[in-house]
C-alpha cells in the first residue's frame, strides 16, 4: 500500500477551462476604475484597447493582423468567423476531438456546406501534409479534449489559395503560432492565461479581411456576427469598440493576466512554464505502468490539456480517482471530457506551477492504489 503523500499541491486547480488563475492572483488587485462606466467612455475604450495592445505585444502578432474582442467566448469568435467567411470557396473541415467535431456540425448541418470532412480518432491527427489548401480549412490547433495538437505550422502553405480558420483557444500563449501563415485565429481568456470566460478574441490576417470585404454569405448574419458595414470591415471592433457590451471586470482580469505574462518574461516564459508542467507530468506517465498518454505521437502531445488513459482499466477507475482527489482537495476537475475516452485530463498551462503538478503525481499514485485495493 502506498502511504498518503505528505505534500499537497498548493493550488489544486487543474481544470482545462476555466483554468487556474495566475500565481498570486487576487481579485482585490484588479483595476476597477472602468467598472460602472460606459464601455464607450474614454476610460472604457482605453482599457479595451490596452487589452488588444498587450495581446499583440505578448503574442508577437504582426501589424498585418487585426485583433478584436467579440462576444460569446471562443465559440462566439470561431462561429463569427465561420458564418462570415465560409461559402466563398470549397471548404475542408478537420476534426480530431469534440470541439473540432462541433465545427464540422456547424459547417454541414447549419451552414449546409458541401464540405470535405477529414477526421482522426482521439489520440491521433490526420495527415496534415495531404490537406488541399486551395480550399478553406478549419481546424483546432490544440484539441483540448484529446490532448493532441498540431506540432507546428510547417504544413501550412505560404501560397495557399484558401483561408485557414484556426481555433487555438487552448494552444495560444503556450504553443508557437506562425502568424504569417494564419488567416483567422480565435481564443478565449479563460484558458492558458486563466482569465474569465465571456469574451472571444478574433484575430484576422489580411487575406481574411480581403474575403470579408469582397464576399457576402448567402445566409443571414445576426448583429453580433457582423464584421462589415456597407462592404467594409468595421475597423472599430479591432480597436476596442466592441459590438455589444463586454464585462469590464473580465477585461480588467484579462489585462491583469497579460501584465503578469509580461512581468514574468512574456511568451517564451509562458511556453516554458507549460512545457515544464507537461514534462513533469509526462515523466511520471513514463515511469507509471497503469497510465498512458492518449496522444500517440510525442510531437503531437499537448503541453496544456494533457489527456491520459488507463489501458485495460474499467472506466470506473478514473472516475473514482477523480472523485477521491477532489474530496481530498488536491485536484479539481481532472476527469476526461464527457465525449472523450475515459481517463484523466490534467491542465498544464502557464498559470499552473510545476511543483503542484509534481505533488499531484504523488496523489495520483496514492489514489490509484487506494481505488484498486
Ligand atoms: C478547442 C476548443 N474550442 C472551443 C471551446 C469552447 O470555448 P468557449 O467556452 O470559450 O466558447 C473549447 C473549450 O474548452 C475548446 O477547448
PDB file of N, CA and C in Angstrom, residues 292-329:
ATOM      1  N   UNK A 292      -1.199   6.024 -19.464  1.00  0.00           N
ATOM      2  CA  UNK A 292      -0.559   6.306 -20.763  1.00  0.00           C
ATOM      3  C   UNK A 292      -1.096   7.615 -21.322  1.00  0.00           C
ATOM      4  N   UNK A 293      -0.288   8.266 -22.147  1.00  0.00           N
ATOM      5  CA  UNK A 293      -0.748   9.489 -22.805  1.00  0.00           C
ATOM      6  C   UNK A 293      -1.676   9.095 -23.953  1.00  0.00           C
ATOM      7  N   UNK A 294      -2.834   9.757 -24.044  1.00  0.00           N
ATOM      8  CA  UNK A 294      -3.789   9.441 -25.115  1.00  0.00           C
ATOM      9  C   UNK A 294      -3.205   9.797 -26.480  1.00  0.00           C
ATOM     10  N   UNK A 295      -2.398  10.857 -26.544  1.00  0.00           N
ATOM     11  CA  UNK A 295      -1.784  11.278 -27.810  1.00  0.00           C
ATOM     12  C   UNK A 295      -0.653  10.313 -28.148  1.00  0.00           C
ATOM     13  N   UNK A 296      -0.791   9.640 -29.292  1.00  0.00           N
ATOM     14  CA  UNK A 296       0.162   8.574 -29.610  1.00  0.00           C
ATOM     15  C   UNK A 296       1.548   9.098 -29.949  1.00  0.00           C
ATOM     16  N   UNK A 297       1.606  10.138 -30.793  1.00  0.00           N
ATOM     17  CA  UNK A 297       2.897  10.616 -31.301  1.00  0.00           C
ATOM     18  C   UNK A 297       3.415  11.740 -30.385  1.00  0.00           C
ATOM     19  N   UNK A 298       4.619  11.566 -29.811  1.00  0.00           N
ATOM     20  CA  UNK A 298       5.107  12.571 -28.861  1.00  0.00           C
ATOM     21  C   UNK A 298       5.052  14.012 -29.385  1.00  0.00           C
ATOM     22  N   UNK A 299       5.390  14.232 -30.665  1.00  0.00           N
ATOM     23  CA  UNK A 299       5.415  15.610 -31.179  1.00  0.00           C
ATOM     24  C   UNK A 299       4.027  16.254 -31.217  1.00  0.00           C
ATOM     25  N   UNK A 300       2.980  15.440 -31.118  1.00  0.00           N
ATOM     26  CA  UNK A 300       1.615  15.989 -31.149  1.00  0.00           C
ATOM     27  C   UNK A 300       1.004  16.082 -29.751  1.00  0.00           C
ATOM     28  N   UNK A 301       1.812  15.824 -28.714  1.00  0.00           N
ATOM     29  CA  UNK A 301       1.287  15.863 -27.349  1.00  0.00           C
ATOM     30  C   UNK A 301       1.156  17.291 -26.865  1.00  0.00           C
ATOM     31  N   UNK A 302      -0.007  17.616 -26.420  1.00  0.00           N
ATOM     32  CA  UNK A 302      -0.277  18.965 -25.919  1.00  0.00           C
ATOM     33  C   UNK A 302       0.540  19.258 -24.668  1.00  0.00           C
ATOM     34  N   UNK A 303       0.999  20.502 -24.546  1.00  0.00           N
ATOM     35  CA  UNK A 303       1.637  20.923 -23.294  1.00  0.00           C
ATOM     36  C   UNK A 303       0.648  21.678 -22.408  1.00  0.00           C
ATOM     37  N   UNK A 304      -0.629  21.677 -22.794  1.00  0.00           N
ATOM     38  CA  UNK A 304      -1.644  22.324 -21.937  1.00  0.00           C
ATOM     39  C   UNK A 304      -2.643  21.277 -21.439  1.00  0.00           C
ATOM     40  N   UNK A 305      -3.476  20.781 -22.348  1.00  0.00           N
ATOM     41  CA  UNK A 305      -4.517  19.823 -21.938  1.00  0.00           C
ATOM     42  C   UNK A 305      -3.974  18.410 -22.104  1.00  0.00           C
ATOM     43  N   UNK A 306      -3.311  17.926 -21.087  1.00  0.00           N
ATOM     44  CA  UNK A 306      -2.701  16.595 -21.197  1.00  0.00           C
ATOM     45  C   UNK A 306      -3.765  15.537 -20.860  1.00  0.00           C
ATOM     46  N   UNK A 307      -4.044  14.672 -21.843  1.00  0.00           N
ATOM     47  CA  UNK A 307      -5.092  13.665 -21.674  1.00  0.00           C
ATOM     48  C   UNK A 307      -4.459  12.292 -21.477  1.00  0.00           C
ATOM     49  N   UNK A 308      -4.900  11.608 -20.452  1.00  0.00           N
ATOM     50  CA  UNK A 308      -4.287  10.336 -20.073  1.00  0.00           C
ATOM     51  C   UNK A 308      -5.332   9.231 -20.040  1.00  0.00           C
ATOM     52  N   UNK A 309      -4.929   8.026 -20.421  1.00  0.00           N
ATOM     53  CA  UNK A 309      -5.841   6.884 -20.350  1.00  0.00           C
ATOM     54  C   UNK A 309      -5.268   5.826 -19.417  1.00  0.00           C
ATOM     55  N   UNK A 310      -6.143   4.945 -18.982  1.00  0.00           N
ATOM     56  CA  UNK A 310      -5.722   3.835 -18.126  1.00  0.00           C
ATOM     57  C   UNK A 310      -5.975   2.562 -18.927  1.00  0.00           C
ATOM     58  N   UNK A 311      -4.968   2.109 -19.689  1.00  0.00           N
ATOM     59  CA  UNK A 311      -5.199   0.981 -20.595  1.00  0.00           C
ATOM     60  C   UNK A 311      -5.711  -0.247 -19.843  1.00  0.00           C
ATOM     61  N   UNK A 312      -6.795  -0.789 -20.348  1.00  0.00           N
ATOM     62  CA  UNK A 312      -7.346  -2.018 -19.766  1.00  0.00           C
ATOM     63  C   UNK A 312      -8.188  -1.822 -18.510  1.00  0.00           C
ATOM     64  N   UNK A 313      -8.203  -0.606 -17.970  1.00  0.00           N
ATOM     65  CA  UNK A 313      -8.960  -0.396 -16.716  1.00  0.00           C
ATOM     66  C   UNK A 313     -10.419  -0.107 -17.033  1.00  0.00           C
ATOM     67  N   UNK A 314     -11.303  -0.453 -16.111  1.00  0.00           N
ATOM     68  CA  UNK A 314     -12.715  -0.096 -16.313  1.00  0.00           C
ATOM     69  C   UNK A 314     -12.848   1.410 -16.123  1.00  0.00           C
ATOM     70  N   UNK A 315     -13.892   1.975 -16.735  1.00  0.00           N
ATOM     71  CA  UNK A 315     -13.990   3.438 -16.656  1.00  0.00           C
ATOM     72  C   UNK A 315     -14.365   3.932 -15.266  1.00  0.00           C
ATOM     73  N   UNK A 316     -14.722   2.992 -14.387  1.00  0.00           N
ATOM     74  CA  UNK A 316     -14.998   3.399 -13.002  1.00  0.00           C
ATOM     75  C   UNK A 316     -13.718   3.826 -12.280  1.00  0.00           C
ATOM     76  N   UNK A 317     -12.582   3.312 -12.726  1.00  0.00           N
ATOM     77  CA  UNK A 317     -11.326   3.603 -12.001  1.00  0.00           C
ATOM     78  C   UNK A 317     -10.964   5.092 -12.118  1.00  0.00           C
ATOM     79  N   UNK A 318     -10.840   5.644 -13.347  1.00  0.00           N
ATOM     80  CA  UNK A 318     -10.532   7.080 -13.391  1.00  0.00           C
ATOM     81  C   UNK A 318     -11.591   7.929 -12.686  1.00  0.00           C
ATOM     82  N   UNK A 319     -12.842   7.519 -12.801  1.00  0.00           N
ATOM     83  CA  UNK A 319     -13.912   8.286 -12.113  1.00  0.00           C
ATOM     84  C   UNK A 319     -13.688   8.293 -10.603  1.00  0.00           C
ATOM     85  N   UNK A 320     -13.304   7.117 -10.082  1.00  0.00           N
ATOM     86  CA  UNK A 320     -13.081   7.018  -8.632  1.00  0.00           C
ATOM     87  C   UNK A 320     -11.855   7.843  -8.222  1.00  0.00           C
ATOM     88  N   UNK A 321     -10.834   7.851  -9.062  1.00  0.00           N
ATOM     89  CA  UNK A 321      -9.628   8.656  -8.767  1.00  0.00           C
ATOM     90  C   UNK A 321     -10.002  10.145  -8.723  1.00  0.00           C
ATOM     91  N   UNK A 322     -10.762  10.558  -9.728  1.00  0.00           N
ATOM     92  CA  UNK A 322     -11.157  11.968  -9.815  1.00  0.00           C
ATOM     93  C   UNK A 322     -11.938  12.376  -8.573  1.00  0.00           C
ATOM     94  N   UNK A 323     -12.900  11.539  -8.166  1.00  0.00           N
ATOM     95  CA  UNK A 323     -13.704  11.988  -7.025  1.00  0.00           C
ATOM     96  C   UNK A 323     -12.937  11.895  -5.713  1.00  0.00           C
ATOM     97  N   UNK A 324     -12.059  10.896  -5.598  1.00  0.00           N
ATOM     98  CA  UNK A 324     -11.262  10.811  -4.363  1.00  0.00           C
ATOM     99  C   UNK A 324     -10.346  12.039  -4.220  1.00  0.00           C
ATOM    100  N   UNK A 325      -9.687  12.407  -5.324  1.00  0.00           N
ATOM    101  CA  UNK A 325      -8.743  13.533  -5.240  1.00  0.00           C
ATOM    102  C   UNK A 325      -9.463  14.872  -5.050  1.00  0.00           C
ATOM    103  N   UNK A 326     -10.663  14.947  -5.596  1.00  0.00           N
ATOM    104  CA  UNK A 326     -11.444  16.167  -5.357  1.00  0.00           C
ATOM    105  C   UNK A 326     -11.846  16.245  -3.880  1.00  0.00           C
ATOM    106  N   UNK A 327     -12.272  15.087  -3.341  1.00  0.00           N
ATOM    107  CA  UNK A 327     -12.677  15.044  -1.933  1.00  0.00           C
ATOM    108  C   UNK A 327     -11.499  15.412  -1.020  1.00  0.00           C
ATOM    109  N   UNK A 328     -10.318  14.983  -1.415  1.00  0.00           N
ATOM    110  CA  UNK A 328      -9.112  15.308  -0.634  1.00  0.00           C
ATOM    111  C   UNK A 328      -8.690  16.767  -0.822  1.00  0.00           C
ATOM    112  N   UNK A 329      -9.293  17.417  -1.802  1.00  0.00           N
ATOM    113  CA  UNK A 329      -8.958  18.829  -2.062  1.00  0.00           C
ATOM    114  C   UNK A 329      -7.595  19.004  -2.718  1.00  0.00           C
TER     115      UNK A 329
END
